[in-house]
Amino acid sequence: MTWLSVKEAATLSNYDESTIRKRVKKDGKENADYRYIKSSAGRGGRQIEISLDFLSEQAQQAYHNQHNDECQPVFNTDFISTKAQKEKRNLREEAVTKYKSFLKRCKKEGMKKKTEIMDLYIQQWNREHDFKISQKKLYDWMAKKKKGKSLVDKRGGYNRGQCSIDEKYIQRLRSLYLQQTQPSLESCFREILIEANRNGDTIPGIHAFRNYIQGLNKALVILAREGPKAFEDKCVPHIERDYSLLHPNQWWVSDHHLWDVFVRIPDGKGGWKPARPWGSYWMDMRTRKIMSSIIRIESPNSDIVLCSFGLGVEHFGIPDGVRLDNGKDYKARDMFYPEGHYLASEEDEKMISSSLAANLQIEVTYAIPYNAKAKPIERFFRTAESQFGKKFRTYAGSDAKHRPEDLKGLDIMKYLTLEDFIKQHNEYVYEIYNETEHSGDAMYGKSPNQLYAELPFTIRRTSKETLYFSLMRVGLCKVGRNGVTFRGEHFDNDNFIEHFGKEVIARYDPTKPEILYIFDINENFLFIAKQLAKQGWNPTDEEYQKENQRKKVAKQKALNSYTTDNVIRSTESIGERLKRQAESIERAEVANPKTVKIVRNETFEEAERQMSMPDIDRNYEKVLNQNKAKKKAVTERQKEYIDRFNKKFLDMALEN
C-alpha cells in the first residue's frame, strides 16, 4: 500500500491541507485510509499519512503519472489569499483601528451620537483614501474583528476558477459548455477529466470549473447557450416606451398564441384525438384591453387575422394604427401593408390601393423581428397561461421538460372539448382579465376596461356597408370564357361576357368564399359572381339544359351590344372612303438625287453577257477557259514538285 503525506495528498486532490485532515479524522480513530507515524516534524511527535486508495481515481492517476515522469502537478490556490486580497484586508483593519481612536477622541470632545461620529469619520477617510468605505461595511468589519474572524474577502473575483486550471482546459471547457444544446457542467467536467487523465495532467475539482463559469460574462453565456433571440430579449438594451402618451384605439397590437392546453376534437373515425388550440388576438396598447379573439385548432392564416380584426372594429371602432408580428399572414397585400414598402410589381400597387389599411386609413408598423419586448401582447400570453391555462388537467407546459407527469396516460374523455375551452376562455379574457387591475406602465392600478372607459379619445367609425366591403379579402383576376377565374375556381354571372378579357378586382367574405363581388380597376361595382358547380361525366338532361341556357344568355348579351352595319361594307361606301382618305394625305415632293451610285453584281453581269452571245462563241470561250485552267493546274503542280525538291535538298545539306 502507498502512503502519502498530507501535503502530497492535498496537492494531488487539489485541496487545502486542513481540508484533508478534516476529511480523514472525522471519527478520531485510525483506519485503513490513514495512519500516524513518528516524526519530529509532526504535532506531538507524530505525523499523518494518507492512503493513496483514499484519494479519488483522478488523484490516483495523477500520482502514477507523476512517478512515471509524465507530468507535473497543478497546484490548487483556492485556499490561498492573493496579494490584492491581503492589501484590502490590511486597509479594512486600518479603517477599524483608526475609527476606534477617532471615536474616543470625539467623545472626549463632547460628541455623543455614534452615527454622527461615524459619518464624520467616513467622510474624512474617503477624502484621504482611494479605498472607499461605508457605514454598513465598517459595522460588518468591526463585528468580524470582535468575533476574531479574518477580514480577508474569500468570495473570489480575483482568481476564481483561473489560478488552478490550465489554459488549454479552460479553452476546452468553453468549447464544450458554450453551446446551444446547453450541456451540463458535470458532463463537460467528466469529458475534460478523461482528457486530462489521458494526457497525464492534474486538474482541480469541479468547484474550480464552476467558479470559472460563474465568472464569465452572463450575456456571453446567454448568447452562446440560449441563442440570439434570448440574447436580444434578456441582454440587449431596448427602448422604454411611455404608454401615458398614447390614447385608447391609437394603436392595436396583434399576435397568435398556441395554448399549452390540450383539448379533444373528433378524429374523423368516430373517436377523439388531442390537440392544442390556437388563439388570434387584438389588444389595445394603451389600456392592454383585449379587443377581440378567435380560438380554433387550425394554424393561423390571413383570413383569421382579418376576421378577428373585424370583430374588434365592429365593437370598438377603427384604430388609428396597428402594430403587427412579422409573420406572412400579417403581410397580405390586401390587408395590412406598410406605406412606402417595396412593391414588386404593378399588381402589388393595385392590391395595396384596395387594401384594408388604405380603405380605413390605418397606419401599419411591424415589430422588430425576434424581439419579445416589441410586442406587448406577449405579456398577456404569459399571464393567461399562468392564470387560466394551468387550471386544466390537460395543461402540458411550454415544452416536454415542463410537462406535468399526471398528463401521461390521462383518459382522452377527461380532456375538455374545444367548445368548452372556447367558452371558458372567453369568460376568462372578457370577464376576468379585462376587469382585473393591471400593474403595467401607466395603468395606475386600474383594469383594462376601467381605463378604456375613463380615458378620453375619439372613436373612428364608418358605415356598415363600407366596413363590410373593407373587411373583405381582395384579389386581382381576369374575366374569361367561363366567367371569372379566381384561385383556380370559376365564378359565373349572366353579365360576365360584357367584361370579357378585362382585369377586375374580386372581393369576398372569408366566411363565404363561394361568392365574389366584382369591381373594375377603378373600384366601380360590376356584378356578383357565384362559384360555378362542376358537372359529372354523365350529365342529366336538366344539367344539359342549364349549360345551354348559360351559352344562350352569353350569346344574347354579346349580340345586344353589337349591331351589323351592312351599308358601310358596300362597294360605293368603300370607294368613297378610300377617295377621302387619299385626298387627306399630303403629297411629298419628289427628290432629285445629286449623285448616282451603281450597285454591281459581277455574277449576274457575267450571266447576262453569256446569254447575249451566240452558242458557238459561248462554247469556244468555254473550251479556251478549260485549257487555260489545265495549264494553270500543271504549272502549279510543277511548282509544288520544285518546292519539295528544294526543301529536301536543303534539309540534306543542313544534316551534312
XYZ file of C-alpha atoms in Angstrom:
656
model
C 0.000 0.000 0.000
C 1.227 3.513 -0.879
C 1.200 6.149 1.862
C 1.354 9.895 1.249
C 1.983 12.912 3.429
C -0.886 15.360 3.983
C 0.869 17.853 1.712
C 1.222 15.319 -1.112
C -2.418 14.227 -0.762
C -3.595 17.830 -0.754
C -1.555 18.598 -3.882
C -2.911 15.598 -5.776
C -6.509 16.233 -4.675
C -6.290 19.991 -5.164
C -7.463 20.663 -1.604
C -6.039 22.608 1.315
C -4.099 20.525 3.870
C -6.566 21.428 6.632
C -9.387 20.106 4.484
C -7.573 16.799 4.034
C -7.058 16.469 7.784
C -10.733 17.138 8.492
C -11.860 14.539 5.950
C -9.683 11.717 7.304
C -10.234 12.417 11.046
C -13.989 12.609 11.298
C -14.176 9.744 13.800
C -10.833 10.486 15.532
C -9.589 6.894 15.073
C -7.117 5.339 12.711
C -8.480 3.219 9.856
C -7.352 1.861 6.518
C -7.479 5.350 4.989
C -4.800 6.992 7.136
C -2.228 6.280 9.874
C 0.101 8.036 12.308
C 3.873 7.743 12.128
C 6.575 9.079 14.435
C 8.099 12.276 13.156
C 9.774 15.302 14.642
C 8.046 17.447 12.025
C 4.570 16.439 13.147
C 2.463 17.611 16.019
C 3.139 15.737 19.268
C 5.966 13.836 17.633
C 3.772 12.164 15.053
C 2.550 12.846 11.528
C -0.497 11.748 9.471
C -0.055 9.692 6.324
C -2.872 9.193 3.829
C -3.525 6.020 1.857
C -3.372 6.515 -1.918
C -6.519 4.386 -2.182
C -8.344 7.014 -0.104
C -7.940 9.574 -2.890
C -10.136 9.873 -5.977
C -9.388 7.934 -9.146
C -8.212 11.156 -10.792
C -5.778 11.860 -7.953
C -4.501 8.270 -8.062
C -3.997 8.534 -11.812
C -2.157 11.805 -11.347
C 0.142 10.166 -8.746
C 1.069 7.334 -11.113
C 1.605 9.790 -13.957
C 3.916 11.909 -11.833
C 6.035 8.958 -10.758
C 6.405 7.923 -14.378
C 7.789 11.450 -15.080
C 4.908 12.179 -17.450
C 3.522 15.341 -15.879
C 3.844 17.950 -13.176
C 1.091 18.619 -10.640
C -1.059 21.756 -10.914
C -1.434 23.408 -7.532
C -4.806 24.467 -6.200
C -4.808 28.036 -4.941
C -8.470 28.165 -3.928
C -7.468 28.464 -0.230
C -4.595 30.936 -0.696
C -5.212 34.663 -0.360
C -3.886 36.776 -3.195
C -1.713 39.834 -2.720
C -4.626 42.097 -3.602
C -6.850 40.382 -1.042
C -4.219 40.816 1.645
C -3.812 44.509 0.823
C -7.560 45.051 1.164
C -7.564 43.123 4.444
C -4.867 45.481 5.823
C -6.899 48.530 4.723
C -10.017 47.168 6.440
C -8.114 46.547 9.666
C -6.594 50.035 9.435
C -10.047 51.578 8.942
C -11.421 49.763 12.004
C -8.444 50.665 14.194
C -8.456 54.328 13.217
C -12.208 54.535 13.747
C -11.859 53.341 17.329
C -9.255 56.034 18.007
C -11.407 58.646 16.230
C -14.440 57.578 18.324
C -12.577 58.013 21.607
C -11.248 61.418 20.555
C -14.718 62.664 19.541
C -16.288 61.505 22.801
C -13.661 63.403 24.755
C -14.592 66.494 22.747
C -18.235 66.159 23.781
C -19.829 64.367 20.789
C -22.240 61.658 21.902
C -24.079 60.300 18.843
C -22.123 57.434 17.301
C -23.881 57.824 13.956
C -22.701 61.423 13.622
C -19.182 60.434 14.660
C -19.123 57.597 12.126
C -20.394 59.878 9.344
C -17.591 62.364 10.059
C -15.012 59.572 10.127
C -16.219 58.057 6.858
C -16.155 61.448 5.119
C -12.613 62.063 6.362
C -11.451 58.556 5.379
C -12.946 58.723 1.869
C -11.294 62.110 1.269
C -7.880 60.721 2.201
C -8.077 57.221 0.643
C -8.941 55.701 -2.726
C -10.313 52.696 -0.842
C -13.870 53.860 -0.110
C -15.909 52.654 2.866
C -19.493 52.982 4.108
C -21.334 52.653 7.429
C -22.520 49.132 6.640
C -19.041 47.939 5.684
C -17.499 49.475 8.793
C -20.104 47.853 11.054
C -19.520 44.458 9.363
C -15.744 44.692 9.775
C -15.990 45.648 13.436
C -18.358 42.727 14.068
C -15.921 40.298 12.424
C -12.997 41.700 14.415
C -14.985 41.296 17.614
C -15.619 37.623 16.794
C -11.962 37.101 15.892
C -12.683 36.486 12.193
C -10.305 37.430 9.400
C -11.114 40.418 7.210
C -9.822 38.714 4.055
C -12.513 38.627 1.346
C -12.760 34.965 0.318
C -15.671 35.444 -2.062
C -13.434 35.260 -5.125
C -13.367 37.551 -8.090
C -9.562 37.921 -8.237
C -8.532 34.414 -9.219
C -11.700 32.339 -9.106
C -11.521 29.373 -11.447
C -8.422 30.660 -13.220
C -5.384 30.151 -10.994
C -5.755 26.380 -10.783
C -6.951 25.484 -14.310
C -4.522 25.107 -17.160
C -5.309 27.407 -20.105
C -5.854 24.557 -22.557
C -8.542 23.067 -20.291
C -10.169 26.480 -19.905
C -10.475 26.675 -23.689
C -11.765 23.107 -23.774
C -14.374 23.975 -21.124
C -15.549 27.000 -23.128
C -15.843 24.905 -26.297
C -17.893 22.229 -24.542
C -20.045 24.384 -22.275
C -20.901 27.344 -24.540
C -23.229 25.509 -26.892
C -26.946 25.923 -27.593
C -27.519 22.272 -26.651
C -26.825 23.545 -23.100
C -24.740 20.620 -21.790
C -24.416 20.424 -18.015
C -21.202 21.483 -16.327
C -20.898 17.980 -14.857
C -20.853 16.337 -18.298
C -18.289 18.862 -19.563
C -16.103 18.273 -16.492
C -16.212 14.479 -16.947
C -15.067 14.824 -20.545
C -12.236 17.177 -19.560
C -11.255 14.832 -16.708
C -10.926 11.902 -19.113
C -8.795 14.015 -21.431
C -6.577 15.201 -18.548
C -6.018 11.634 -17.308
C -5.131 10.535 -20.822
C -2.603 13.384 -21.072
C -1.212 12.742 -17.594
C -2.327 16.159 -16.291
C -3.737 17.091 -12.909
C -6.746 19.420 -12.896
C -8.676 20.919 -9.953
C -12.086 19.688 -8.846
C -15.369 20.633 -10.420
C -15.780 23.556 -7.993
C -12.954 25.426 -9.736
C -14.635 24.926 -13.132
C -17.951 26.058 -11.671
C -16.302 29.187 -10.300
C -14.812 29.914 -13.707
C -18.212 29.574 -15.405
C -19.791 31.838 -12.793
C -17.132 34.431 -13.542
C -17.921 34.508 -17.282
C -19.869 37.368 -18.765
C -23.540 36.453 -18.341
C -24.501 37.983 -21.672
C -21.906 35.819 -23.428
C -23.260 32.683 -21.745
C -26.848 33.531 -22.745
C -25.858 34.210 -26.364
C -23.833 31.003 -26.647
C -26.205 28.670 -24.781
C -29.659 30.144 -25.434
C -29.253 31.747 -28.842
C -29.653 35.187 -30.437
C -33.342 35.552 -29.561
C -32.780 35.002 -25.841
C -29.785 37.344 -26.030
C -31.969 40.033 -27.630
C -34.757 39.523 -25.087
C -32.590 39.404 -21.959
C -29.413 41.386 -22.621
C -29.710 43.901 -25.464
C -30.948 47.371 -24.437
C -34.444 48.248 -25.608
C -36.436 51.434 -25.930
C -38.592 52.304 -22.932
C -41.985 53.421 -24.231
C -44.130 55.910 -22.337
C -47.626 54.416 -22.517
C -49.145 57.518 -20.932
C -48.540 59.365 -24.221
C -50.959 57.052 -26.036
C -54.736 57.177 -26.062
C -57.145 54.235 -26.447
C -57.623 52.985 -30.013
C -54.468 54.762 -31.132
C -52.541 51.527 -31.587
C -53.745 47.934 -31.612
C -51.267 45.095 -31.459
C -51.909 41.559 -32.683
C -50.308 38.137 -32.455
C -51.124 34.434 -32.354
C -50.625 32.082 -29.413
C -50.514 28.291 -29.296
C -52.060 27.358 -25.961
C -50.210 24.946 -23.660
C -53.505 23.160 -23.012
C -54.750 20.038 -24.791
C -58.389 19.692 -25.811
C -60.164 16.833 -27.551
C -61.592 17.045 -31.053
C -63.213 14.423 -33.326
C -60.663 12.282 -35.164
C -62.960 11.644 -38.142
C -63.253 7.949 -37.294
C -65.888 8.141 -34.596
C -63.395 8.780 -31.795
C -61.407 11.609 -30.281
C -57.870 12.912 -30.530
C -55.901 15.513 -28.524
C -54.935 18.884 -29.993
C -53.660 22.266 -28.822
C -55.830 25.251 -29.816
C -54.517 28.386 -31.492
C -55.665 31.841 -30.438
C -55.544 35.017 -32.565
C -55.790 38.244 -30.536
C -56.015 42.021 -30.871
C -55.039 44.207 -27.882
C -55.298 47.947 -27.307
C -51.736 49.048 -26.433
C -52.743 51.920 -24.155
C -55.145 50.045 -21.893
C -53.999 46.421 -22.520
C -57.635 45.600 -23.209
C -58.231 42.504 -25.357
C -60.421 43.810 -28.155
C -61.167 40.509 -29.897
C -60.016 36.920 -30.221
C -60.712 33.766 -32.209
C -59.879 30.251 -30.983
C -59.544 27.304 -33.365
C -57.424 24.210 -33.945
C -56.118 25.051 -37.412
C -52.932 27.108 -37.751
C -53.477 30.859 -38.128
C -53.712 32.459 -41.563
C -54.601 35.809 -43.125
C -58.342 35.066 -43.077
C -58.287 34.589 -39.288
C -56.320 37.821 -38.848
C -58.979 39.646 -40.874
C -61.946 38.038 -39.085
C -60.552 38.735 -35.605
C -59.768 42.336 -36.587
C -63.302 42.743 -37.934
C -64.771 41.575 -34.619
C -62.783 44.202 -32.726
C -63.621 47.016 -35.166
C -67.316 46.140 -35.116
C -67.489 46.615 -31.341
C -64.848 49.269 -30.584
C -64.275 51.254 -33.770
C -61.311 51.591 -36.121
C -57.825 52.055 -34.579
C -55.510 54.780 -35.840
C -52.762 52.234 -36.388
C -51.813 48.593 -35.913
C -48.544 47.060 -34.740
C -48.127 43.567 -36.118
C -46.000 40.476 -35.994
C -43.661 39.771 -38.928
C -45.461 36.585 -39.979
C -46.619 36.270 -43.587
C -50.270 36.051 -42.508
C -49.997 39.687 -41.329
C -48.325 40.884 -44.535
C -51.046 40.040 -47.042
C -51.092 42.810 -49.657
C -54.863 43.228 -49.488
C -54.907 43.733 -45.689
C -52.051 45.446 -43.849
C -49.110 46.670 -45.847
C -46.746 49.414 -44.594
C -46.727 52.641 -46.566
C -43.609 53.036 -48.693
C -42.820 49.306 -48.572
C -41.080 47.882 -51.620
C -43.619 46.930 -54.278
C -42.536 44.146 -56.600
C -44.924 44.765 -59.468
C -47.789 46.817 -60.832
C -50.128 44.147 -59.485
C -48.820 44.859 -55.959
C -49.652 48.543 -56.358
C -53.214 47.751 -57.406
C -53.650 45.443 -54.417
C -52.270 47.991 -51.942
C -54.563 50.719 -53.209
C -57.535 48.429 -52.449
C -56.210 47.083 -49.132
C -57.966 47.206 -45.778
C -55.398 49.649 -44.347
C -55.836 52.024 -47.310
C -59.632 51.937 -47.231
C -59.868 52.543 -43.468
C -56.839 54.901 -43.287
C -54.886 52.754 -40.819
C -51.171 53.262 -40.167
C -49.216 49.988 -40.215
C -45.927 49.142 -38.468
C -44.225 45.830 -37.799
C -42.454 44.748 -34.628
C -38.696 44.202 -34.612
C -38.113 40.517 -35.534
C -37.239 38.172 -32.626
C -37.805 40.913 -30.063
C -40.435 39.943 -27.490
C -40.401 43.431 -25.912
C -41.517 44.915 -29.245
C -44.866 43.103 -28.858
C -46.584 43.992 -25.531
C -49.200 41.306 -26.113
C -46.564 38.671 -25.228
C -47.021 39.548 -21.548
C -50.740 38.827 -21.813
C -49.971 35.345 -23.156
C -47.748 34.581 -20.148
C -50.386 35.916 -17.755
C -53.172 33.957 -19.425
C -51.207 30.694 -19.338
C -50.406 31.227 -15.660
C -53.879 32.291 -14.512
C -56.050 30.290 -16.909
C -54.128 27.559 -18.760
C -52.609 25.982 -15.674
C -56.048 25.369 -14.159
C -56.717 22.476 -16.542
C -55.596 18.896 -16.004
C -54.506 18.832 -19.641
C -52.023 21.694 -19.196
C -48.840 20.484 -20.904
C -46.342 23.252 -20.255
C -44.419 25.109 -22.932
C -42.234 22.063 -23.679
C -41.801 18.431 -22.711
C -39.411 19.389 -19.899
C -42.170 21.269 -18.056
C -44.955 18.803 -18.848
C -46.794 17.534 -15.738
C -46.367 13.842 -15.005
C -50.091 13.245 -14.410
C -50.855 14.175 -18.035
C -49.347 10.904 -19.195
C -51.962 8.210 -19.525
C -54.869 10.582 -18.888
C -58.096 9.290 -20.418
C -58.989 11.238 -23.571
C -62.530 11.678 -22.229
C -61.079 13.673 -19.328
C -59.898 16.271 -21.854
C -62.316 19.176 -22.256
C -63.802 19.698 -25.702
C -62.782 22.582 -27.938
C -66.213 24.152 -27.485
C -65.881 24.080 -23.683
C -62.410 25.574 -23.882
C -63.633 28.429 -26.097
C -66.499 29.161 -23.701
C -64.258 29.235 -20.624
C -61.517 31.100 -22.492
C -63.896 33.903 -23.461
C -65.181 34.121 -19.906
C -61.618 34.474 -18.573
C -60.487 37.025 -21.199
C -63.514 39.312 -21.250
C -64.953 38.834 -17.756
C -61.791 38.352 -15.692
C -58.638 39.638 -17.410
C -60.246 42.780 -18.864
C -61.842 43.523 -15.470
C -58.766 42.846 -13.289
C -56.406 45.538 -12.003
C -53.286 45.764 -14.170
C -49.809 46.643 -12.878
C -48.391 47.719 -16.242
C -46.832 51.063 -17.093
C -49.320 53.975 -16.899
C -52.162 51.625 -15.887
C -52.438 53.272 -12.444
C -53.641 50.017 -10.902
C -56.841 50.047 -12.959
C -58.340 47.301 -15.077
C -58.175 47.478 -18.901
C -61.944 48.018 -19.143
C -61.902 50.719 -16.463
C -59.049 52.656 -18.067
C -60.591 52.269 -21.549
C -63.822 53.775 -20.231
C -62.174 56.657 -18.336
C -59.581 57.973 -20.795
C -60.809 60.438 -23.434
C -60.386 59.554 -27.108
C -62.223 59.800 -30.421
C -63.772 56.647 -31.844
C -63.412 56.295 -35.607
C -66.337 54.557 -37.291
C -67.603 54.085 -40.831
C -70.825 52.958 -42.444
C -71.828 49.345 -42.155
C -71.531 48.845 -45.915
C -68.060 50.455 -46.118
C -66.839 48.369 -43.210
C -68.320 45.214 -44.756
C -66.513 45.697 -48.073
C -63.295 46.942 -46.423
C -63.066 43.769 -44.353
C -63.304 41.578 -47.440
C -60.295 39.844 -48.923
C -59.149 41.228 -52.256
C -57.647 39.608 -55.318
C -56.918 40.514 -58.937
C -58.338 38.294 -61.667
C -59.479 38.277 -65.302
C -62.808 37.601 -66.935
C -62.546 34.609 -69.271
C -64.770 32.407 -71.371
C -66.104 30.572 -68.304
C -66.658 33.602 -66.124
C -64.273 34.986 -63.506
C -61.354 32.682 -62.700
C -60.135 33.118 -59.115
C -57.829 30.766 -57.188
C -58.360 28.023 -59.728
C -62.155 28.176 -59.500
C -64.723 29.670 -61.901
C -67.417 32.102 -60.797
C -70.385 32.821 -63.052
C -72.726 35.743 -63.727
C -75.019 36.427 -66.679
C -73.243 39.740 -67.360
C -69.638 38.491 -67.344
C -69.472 38.375 -71.187
C -69.772 42.169 -71.273
C -66.395 42.407 -69.480
C -64.644 39.539 -71.282
C -60.845 39.820 -71.222
C -60.783 42.628 -68.663
C -58.784 42.658 -65.427
C -61.077 43.092 -62.422
C -60.906 43.182 -58.612
C -62.616 40.381 -56.689
C -63.709 40.897 -53.085
C -65.019 38.114 -50.877
C -66.020 37.401 -47.316
C -63.649 34.738 -45.840
C -66.696 33.116 -44.229
C -68.469 32.939 -47.633
C -65.734 32.215 -50.199
C -68.274 30.894 -52.744
C -69.434 34.445 -53.581
C -67.322 37.128 -55.280
C -68.109 40.823 -55.525
C -66.560 42.018 -58.780
C -65.269 45.597 -59.246
C -63.341 47.198 -62.073
C -59.826 48.589 -61.530
C -61.318 51.944 -60.521
C -63.384 50.301 -57.742
C -66.690 50.577 -59.668
C -69.045 47.722 -58.850
C -69.791 45.397 -61.799
C -71.626 42.269 -60.657
C -71.832 39.437 -58.110
C -70.428 36.082 -59.235
C -71.224 32.732 -57.664
C -68.977 29.698 -57.755
C -69.702 27.520 -60.766
C -70.559 23.938 -59.908
C -68.574 21.325 -61.827
C -70.514 18.715 -63.809
C -70.049 14.969 -63.778
C -69.181 12.814 -66.779
C -72.764 11.705 -67.266
C -74.795 14.923 -67.038
C -78.555 14.770 -66.777
C -80.938 16.457 -69.183
C -81.501 19.196 -66.639
C -77.742 19.869 -66.403
C -77.514 19.992 -70.224
C -80.370 22.479 -70.371
C -78.698 24.608 -67.700
C -75.412 24.751 -69.613
C -77.176 25.504 -72.891
C -79.045 28.310 -71.180
C -75.707 29.786 -69.963
C -74.364 29.770 -73.519
C -77.572 31.240 -74.893
C -77.549 34.080 -72.355
C -73.867 34.841 -73.067
C -74.505 34.993 -76.831
C -77.581 37.149 -76.368
C -75.663 39.580 -74.116
C -72.937 39.852 -76.728
C -75.436 40.351 -79.613
C -77.339 43.015 -77.692
C -74.227 45.166 -77.619
C -73.387 44.627 -81.319
C -75.283 45.765 -84.493
C -74.083 44.929 -88.069
C -73.819 47.904 -90.486
C -74.319 46.464 -93.985
C -74.160 49.853 -95.765
C -70.615 50.550 -94.700
C -69.438 47.371 -96.437
C -70.936 48.270 -99.883
C -68.688 48.972 -102.918
C -69.831 52.582 -103.143
C -69.095 53.207 -99.438
C -65.639 51.661 -99.627
C -64.697 53.622 -102.779
C -65.892 56.906 -101.290
C -63.937 56.267 -98.037
C -60.729 55.406 -99.938
C -61.061 58.559 -102.067
C -61.499 60.781 -98.983
C -58.538 59.064 -97.324
C -56.273 59.606 -100.365
C -57.281 63.267 -100.610
C -56.497 63.839 -96.931
C -52.905 62.683 -97.337
C -50.378 65.437 -98.105
C -48.221 64.648 -101.125
C -44.425 64.735 -100.663
C -42.126 66.354 -103.234
C -40.081 64.021 -105.484
C -36.405 64.296 -104.582
C -33.750 64.715 -107.349
C -30.540 62.843 -106.422
C -27.288 64.806 -106.858
C -25.073 61.707 -107.356
C -25.781 58.234 -108.598
C -24.011 55.159 -107.290
C -24.276 51.956 -109.292
C -24.634 48.758 -107.367
C -22.941 45.992 -109.334
C -23.233 42.210 -109.201
C -20.483 40.540 -111.231
C -22.204 37.169 -111.249
C -25.408 38.478 -112.776
C -23.470 40.716 -115.217
C -21.434 37.726 -116.470
C -24.607 35.683 -116.841
C -26.209 38.475 -118.866
C -23.082 38.701 -121.148
C -23.091 34.979 -121.852
C -26.822 34.953 -122.580
C -26.310 37.634 -125.199
C -23.561 35.558 -127.030
C -24.247 33.003 -129.835
C -23.915 29.369 -128.786
C -20.800 28.761 -130.968
C -18.962 31.719 -129.378
C -20.021 30.671 -125.904
C -18.767 27.077 -126.447
C -15.461 28.316 -127.937
C -14.894 30.551 -124.913
C -15.700 27.666 -122.617
C -13.031 25.432 -124.313
C -10.438 28.210 -124.038
C -11.199 28.635 -120.324
C -10.890 24.878 -119.719
C -7.475 24.727 -121.475
C -6.315 27.746 -119.511
C -7.383 26.062 -116.272
C -5.487 22.858 -117.183
C -2.293 24.783 -117.929
C -2.599 26.618 -114.658
C -3.044 23.323 -112.764
C 0.054 21.807 -114.459
C 2.084 24.874 -113.673
C 1.051 24.802 -110.013
C 1.805 21.078 -109.762
C 5.286 21.589 -111.281
C 5.923 24.410 -108.851
C 4.938 22.148 -105.966
C 7.422 19.452 -107.153
C 10.199 22.029 -107.380
C 9.443 23.330 -103.885
C 9.547 19.805 -102.455
C 12.890 19.084 -104.155
C 14.433 22.318 -102.922
C 13.230 21.657 -99.369
C 14.603 18.100 -99.409
C 17.934 19.260 -100.814
C 18.201 21.971 -98.182
C 17.428 19.522 -95.358
C 20.179 17.132 -96.593
C 22.648 19.982 -96.745
C 21.870 21.026 -93.208
C 22.282 17.483 -91.910
C 25.775 17.185 -93.515
